[in-house]
XYZ file of N, CA, C and O in Angstrom:
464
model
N 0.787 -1.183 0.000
C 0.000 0.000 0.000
C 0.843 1.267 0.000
O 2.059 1.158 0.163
N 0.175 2.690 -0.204
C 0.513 3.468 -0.159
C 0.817 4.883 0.645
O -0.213 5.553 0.574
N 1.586 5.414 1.199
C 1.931 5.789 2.719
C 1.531 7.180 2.431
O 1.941 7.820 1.462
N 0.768 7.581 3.261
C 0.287 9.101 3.362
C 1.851 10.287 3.245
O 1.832 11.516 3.180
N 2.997 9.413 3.251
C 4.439 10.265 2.792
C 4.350 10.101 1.768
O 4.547 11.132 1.125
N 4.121 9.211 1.160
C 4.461 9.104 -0.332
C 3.886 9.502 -1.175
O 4.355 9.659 -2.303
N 2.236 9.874 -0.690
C 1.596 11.276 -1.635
C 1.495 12.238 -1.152
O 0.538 12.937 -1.483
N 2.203 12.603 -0.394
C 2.567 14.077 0.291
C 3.790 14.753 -0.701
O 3.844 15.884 -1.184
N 5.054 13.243 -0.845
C 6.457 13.590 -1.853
C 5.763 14.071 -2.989
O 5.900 15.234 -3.368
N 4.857 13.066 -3.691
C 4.743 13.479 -5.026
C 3.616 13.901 -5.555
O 3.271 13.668 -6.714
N 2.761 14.770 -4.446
C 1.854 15.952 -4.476
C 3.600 17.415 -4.818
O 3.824 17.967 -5.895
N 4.399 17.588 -3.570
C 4.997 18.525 -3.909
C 5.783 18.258 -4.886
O 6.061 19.369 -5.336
N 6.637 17.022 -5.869
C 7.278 16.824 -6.608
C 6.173 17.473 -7.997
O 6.630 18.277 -8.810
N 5.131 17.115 -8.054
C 4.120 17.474 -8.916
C 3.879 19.399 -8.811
O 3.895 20.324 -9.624
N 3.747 19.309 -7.873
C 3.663 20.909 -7.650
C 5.217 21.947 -8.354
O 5.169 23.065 -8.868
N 6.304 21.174 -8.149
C 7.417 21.785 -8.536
C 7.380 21.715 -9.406
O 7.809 22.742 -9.932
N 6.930 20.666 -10.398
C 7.077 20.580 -11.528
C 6.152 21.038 -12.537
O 6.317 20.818 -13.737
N 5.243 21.635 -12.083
C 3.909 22.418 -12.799
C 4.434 24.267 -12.268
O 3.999 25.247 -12.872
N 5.340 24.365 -11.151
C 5.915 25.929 -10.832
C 7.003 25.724 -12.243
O 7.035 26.687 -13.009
N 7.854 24.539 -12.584
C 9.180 25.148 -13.191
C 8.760 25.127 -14.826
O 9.449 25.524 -15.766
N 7.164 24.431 -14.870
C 6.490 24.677 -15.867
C 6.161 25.729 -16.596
O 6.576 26.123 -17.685
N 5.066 26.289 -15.589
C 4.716 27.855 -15.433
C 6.277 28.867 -16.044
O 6.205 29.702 -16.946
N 7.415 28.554 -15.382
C 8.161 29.418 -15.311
C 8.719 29.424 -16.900
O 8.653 30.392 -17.658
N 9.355 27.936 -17.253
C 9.429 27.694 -18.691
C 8.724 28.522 -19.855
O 9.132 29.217 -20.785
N 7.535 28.146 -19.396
C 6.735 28.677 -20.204
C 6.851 30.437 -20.676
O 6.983 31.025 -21.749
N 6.737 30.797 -19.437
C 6.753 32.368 -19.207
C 8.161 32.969 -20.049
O 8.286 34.026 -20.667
N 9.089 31.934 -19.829
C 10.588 32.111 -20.699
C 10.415 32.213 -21.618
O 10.756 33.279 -22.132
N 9.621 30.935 -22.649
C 9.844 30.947 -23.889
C 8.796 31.886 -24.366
O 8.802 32.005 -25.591
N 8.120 32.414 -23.896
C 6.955 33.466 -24.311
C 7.748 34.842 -24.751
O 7.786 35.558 -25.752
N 8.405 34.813 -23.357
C 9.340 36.379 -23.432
C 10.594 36.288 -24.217
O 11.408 37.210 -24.259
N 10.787 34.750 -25.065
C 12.224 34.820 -25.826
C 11.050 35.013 -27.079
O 11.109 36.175 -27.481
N 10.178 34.348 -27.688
C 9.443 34.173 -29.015
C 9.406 35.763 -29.274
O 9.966 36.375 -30.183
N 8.480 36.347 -28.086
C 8.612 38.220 -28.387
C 9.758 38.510 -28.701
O 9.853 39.020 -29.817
N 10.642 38.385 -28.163
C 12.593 38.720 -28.557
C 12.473 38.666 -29.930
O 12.482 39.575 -30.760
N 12.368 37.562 -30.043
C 12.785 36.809 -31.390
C 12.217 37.482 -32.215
O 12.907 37.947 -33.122
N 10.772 37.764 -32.188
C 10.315 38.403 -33.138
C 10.517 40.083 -33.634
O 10.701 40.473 -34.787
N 10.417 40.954 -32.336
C 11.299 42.049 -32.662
C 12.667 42.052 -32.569
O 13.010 43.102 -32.028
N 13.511 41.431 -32.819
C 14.848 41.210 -33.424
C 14.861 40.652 -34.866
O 15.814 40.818 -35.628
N 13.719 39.969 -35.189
C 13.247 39.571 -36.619
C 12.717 40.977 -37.688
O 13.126 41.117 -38.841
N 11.979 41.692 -37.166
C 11.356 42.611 -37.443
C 12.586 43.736 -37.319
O 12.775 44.215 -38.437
N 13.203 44.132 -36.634
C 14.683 45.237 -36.596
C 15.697 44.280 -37.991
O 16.031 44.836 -39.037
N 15.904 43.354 -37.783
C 16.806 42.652 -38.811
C 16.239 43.271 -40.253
O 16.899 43.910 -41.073
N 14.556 42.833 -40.349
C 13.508 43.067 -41.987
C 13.751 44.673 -42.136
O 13.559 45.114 -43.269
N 14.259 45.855 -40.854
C 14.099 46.696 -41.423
C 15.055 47.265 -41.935
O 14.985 48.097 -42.839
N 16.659 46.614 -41.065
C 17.621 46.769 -41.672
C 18.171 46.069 -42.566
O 19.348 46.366 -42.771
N 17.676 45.097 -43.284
C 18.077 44.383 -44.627
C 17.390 45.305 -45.592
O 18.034 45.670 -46.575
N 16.049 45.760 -45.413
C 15.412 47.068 -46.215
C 16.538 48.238 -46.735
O 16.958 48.621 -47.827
N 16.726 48.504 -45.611
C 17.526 49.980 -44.971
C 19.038 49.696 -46.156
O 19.656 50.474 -46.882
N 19.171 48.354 -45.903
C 20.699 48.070 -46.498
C 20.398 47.916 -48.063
O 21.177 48.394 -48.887
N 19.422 47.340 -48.380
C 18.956 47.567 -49.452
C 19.204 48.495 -50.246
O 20.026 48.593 -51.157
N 18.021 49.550 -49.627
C 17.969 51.031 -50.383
C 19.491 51.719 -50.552
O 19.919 52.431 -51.461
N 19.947 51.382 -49.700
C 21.687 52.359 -49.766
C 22.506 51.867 -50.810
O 23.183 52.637 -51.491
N 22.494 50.186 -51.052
C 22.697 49.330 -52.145
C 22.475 50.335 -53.700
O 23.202 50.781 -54.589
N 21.363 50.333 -53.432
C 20.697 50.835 -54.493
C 21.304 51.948 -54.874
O 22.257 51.919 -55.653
N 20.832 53.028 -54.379
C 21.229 54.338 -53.744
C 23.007 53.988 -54.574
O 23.179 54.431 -55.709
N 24.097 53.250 -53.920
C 25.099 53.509 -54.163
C 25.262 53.028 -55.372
O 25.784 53.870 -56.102
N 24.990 51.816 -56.010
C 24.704 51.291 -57.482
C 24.500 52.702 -58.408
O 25.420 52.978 -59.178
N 23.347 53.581 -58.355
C 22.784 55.003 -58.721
C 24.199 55.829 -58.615
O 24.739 55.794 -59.721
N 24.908 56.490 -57.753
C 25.654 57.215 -57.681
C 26.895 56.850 -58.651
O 27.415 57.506 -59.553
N 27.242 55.279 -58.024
C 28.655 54.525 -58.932
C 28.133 54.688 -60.740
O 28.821 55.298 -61.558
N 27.228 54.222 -60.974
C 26.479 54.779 -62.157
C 26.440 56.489 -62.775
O 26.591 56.799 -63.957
N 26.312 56.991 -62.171
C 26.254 58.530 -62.290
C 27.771 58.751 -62.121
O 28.033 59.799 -62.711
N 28.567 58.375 -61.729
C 30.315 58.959 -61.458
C 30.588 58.550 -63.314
O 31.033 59.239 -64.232
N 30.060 57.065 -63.258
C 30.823 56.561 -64.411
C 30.974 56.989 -65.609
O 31.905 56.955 -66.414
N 29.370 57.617 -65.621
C 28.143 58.620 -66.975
C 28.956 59.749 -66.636
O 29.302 60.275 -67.694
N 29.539 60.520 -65.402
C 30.153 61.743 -65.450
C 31.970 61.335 -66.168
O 32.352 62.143 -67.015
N 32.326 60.914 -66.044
C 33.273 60.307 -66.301
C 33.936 59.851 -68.118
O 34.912 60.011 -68.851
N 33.057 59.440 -68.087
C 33.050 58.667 -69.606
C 32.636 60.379 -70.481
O 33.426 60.756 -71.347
N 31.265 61.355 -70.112
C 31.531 62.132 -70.846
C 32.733 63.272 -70.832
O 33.167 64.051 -71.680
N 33.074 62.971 -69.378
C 34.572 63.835 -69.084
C 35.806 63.385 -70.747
O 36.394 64.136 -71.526
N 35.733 61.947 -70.667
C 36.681 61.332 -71.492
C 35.867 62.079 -72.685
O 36.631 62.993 -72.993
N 35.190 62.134 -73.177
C 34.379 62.128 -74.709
C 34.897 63.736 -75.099
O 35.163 64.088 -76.248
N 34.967 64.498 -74.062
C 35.060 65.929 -74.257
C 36.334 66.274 -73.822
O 36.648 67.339 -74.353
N 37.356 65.776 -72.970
C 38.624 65.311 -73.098
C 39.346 65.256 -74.430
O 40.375 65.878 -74.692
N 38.925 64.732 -74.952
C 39.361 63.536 -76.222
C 39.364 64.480 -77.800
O 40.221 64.596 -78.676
N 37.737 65.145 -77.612
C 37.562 66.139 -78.197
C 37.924 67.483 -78.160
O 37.642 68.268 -79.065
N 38.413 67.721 -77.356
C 39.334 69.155 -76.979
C 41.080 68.566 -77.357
O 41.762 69.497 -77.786
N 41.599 67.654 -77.291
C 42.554 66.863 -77.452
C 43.199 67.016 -78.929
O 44.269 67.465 -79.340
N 41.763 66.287 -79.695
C 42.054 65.873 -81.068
C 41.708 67.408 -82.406
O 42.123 67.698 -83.528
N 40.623 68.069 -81.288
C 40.981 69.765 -81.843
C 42.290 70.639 -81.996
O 42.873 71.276 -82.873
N 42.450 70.271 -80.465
C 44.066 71.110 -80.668
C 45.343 70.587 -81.218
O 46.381 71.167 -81.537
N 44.959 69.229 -81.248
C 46.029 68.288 -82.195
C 45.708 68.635 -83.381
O 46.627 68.467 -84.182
N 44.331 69.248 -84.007
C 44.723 69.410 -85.586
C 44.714 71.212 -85.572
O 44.931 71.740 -86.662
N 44.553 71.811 -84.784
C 44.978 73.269 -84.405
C 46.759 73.145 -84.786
O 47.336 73.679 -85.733
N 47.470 72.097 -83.506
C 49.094 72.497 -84.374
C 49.433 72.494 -85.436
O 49.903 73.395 -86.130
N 49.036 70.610 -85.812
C 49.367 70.692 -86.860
C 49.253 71.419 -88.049
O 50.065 71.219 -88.953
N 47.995 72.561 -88.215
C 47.930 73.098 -89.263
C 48.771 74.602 -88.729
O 48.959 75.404 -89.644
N 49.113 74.887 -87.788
C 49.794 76.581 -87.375
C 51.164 75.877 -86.940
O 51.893 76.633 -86.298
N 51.603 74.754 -87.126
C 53.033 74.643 -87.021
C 53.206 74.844 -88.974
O 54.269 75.416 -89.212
N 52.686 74.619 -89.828
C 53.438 75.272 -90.733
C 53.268 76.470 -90.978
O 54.405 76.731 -91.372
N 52.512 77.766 -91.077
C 52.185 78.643 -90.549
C 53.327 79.914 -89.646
O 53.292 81.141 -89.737
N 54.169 79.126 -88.895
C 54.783 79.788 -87.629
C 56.252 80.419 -88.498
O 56.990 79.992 -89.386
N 56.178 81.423 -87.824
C 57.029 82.615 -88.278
C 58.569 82.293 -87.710
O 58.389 82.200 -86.496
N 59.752 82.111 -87.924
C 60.639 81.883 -87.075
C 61.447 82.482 -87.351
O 62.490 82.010 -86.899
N 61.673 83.840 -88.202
C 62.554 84.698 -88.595
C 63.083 85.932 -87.475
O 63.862 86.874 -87.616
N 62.155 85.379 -86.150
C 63.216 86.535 -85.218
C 63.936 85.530 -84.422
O 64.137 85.909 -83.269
N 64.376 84.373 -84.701
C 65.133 83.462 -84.102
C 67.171 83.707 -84.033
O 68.061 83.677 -83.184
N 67.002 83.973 -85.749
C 68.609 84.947 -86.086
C 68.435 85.381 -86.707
O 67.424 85.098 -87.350
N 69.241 86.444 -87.080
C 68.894 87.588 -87.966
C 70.302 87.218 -89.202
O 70.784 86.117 -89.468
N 70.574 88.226 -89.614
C 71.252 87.739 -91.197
C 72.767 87.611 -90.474
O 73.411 86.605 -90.772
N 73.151 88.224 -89.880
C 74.342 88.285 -88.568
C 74.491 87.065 -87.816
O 75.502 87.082 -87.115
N 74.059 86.402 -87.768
C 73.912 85.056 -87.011
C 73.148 84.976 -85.668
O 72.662 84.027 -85.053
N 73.225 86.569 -85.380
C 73.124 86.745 -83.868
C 71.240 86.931 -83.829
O 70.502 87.218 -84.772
N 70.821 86.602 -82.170
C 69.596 86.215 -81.759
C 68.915 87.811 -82.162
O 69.470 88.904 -82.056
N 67.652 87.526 -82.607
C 67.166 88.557 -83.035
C 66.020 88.492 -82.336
O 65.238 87.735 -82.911
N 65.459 89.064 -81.100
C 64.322 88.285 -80.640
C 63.367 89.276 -80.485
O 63.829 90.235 -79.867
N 62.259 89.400 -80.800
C 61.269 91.083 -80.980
C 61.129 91.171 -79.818
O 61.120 92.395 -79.695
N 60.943 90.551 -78.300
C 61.115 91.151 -77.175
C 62.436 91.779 -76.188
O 62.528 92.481 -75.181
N 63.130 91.254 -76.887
C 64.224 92.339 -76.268
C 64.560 93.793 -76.063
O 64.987 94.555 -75.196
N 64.076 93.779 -77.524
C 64.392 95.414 -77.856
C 65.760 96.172 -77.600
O 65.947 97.231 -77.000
N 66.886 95.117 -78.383
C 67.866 95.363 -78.179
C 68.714 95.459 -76.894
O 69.922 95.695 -76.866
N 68.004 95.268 -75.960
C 68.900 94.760 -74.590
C 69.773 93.415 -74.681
O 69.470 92.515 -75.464
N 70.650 93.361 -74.000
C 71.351 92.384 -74.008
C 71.415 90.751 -72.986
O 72.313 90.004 -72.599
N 70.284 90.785 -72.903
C 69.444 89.926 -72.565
C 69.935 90.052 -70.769
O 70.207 89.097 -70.042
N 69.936 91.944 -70.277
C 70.140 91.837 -68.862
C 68.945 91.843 -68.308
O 68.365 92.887 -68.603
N 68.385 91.227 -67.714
C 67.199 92.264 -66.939
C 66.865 93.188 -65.703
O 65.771 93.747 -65.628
């Protein structure tokens, strides 16, 4: 038979174990909430990281478009003044270089002797 101790033990063994129940419970309630606004902060910063993604894709795009027409108008100011010499290098006057004397004939001097 069964001893008025022995459902006294496992009345309170039962009781502890329906308190560490309760308590469990109450844990995983208050971790699932965690979980979920830490789920929800994560969705807004994968958003957040997103848009800046984007955002920087847009800008790296726009440097490149600034860039490339930099080169286009570069290139074209380049290949202007490359056919600017070539046609005023034959053109160019070089007769105050020496004069019939051998000596430097240079129109800014104005006859100084090259003191300044």
């Amino acid at each position: 038979m069964i001893s008025l101790d022995q459902v006294q033990l496992l009345e309170q063994k039962v009781g502890s174990a329906v308190e560490k129940i309760t308590q469990l419970n109450a844990e995983n309630s208050a971790l699932r909430a965690k979980c979920a606004e830490l789920q929800s902060a994560l969705d807004a910063k994968s958003e957040q990281f997103n848009s800046f993604q984007s955002d920087q894709n847009k800008i790296e795009e726009g440097i490149l478009s600034a860039l490339d027409r930099l080169n286009t108008v570069e290139n074209t100011v380049l290949e202007s003044a490359s056919g600017e010499n070539n046609s005023s290098e034959e053109s160019v006057d070089y007769s105050y270089v020496s004069g019939n004397d051998g000596e430097q004939n240079d129109p800014y001097n104005n006859g100084s002797q090259g003191q300044f």
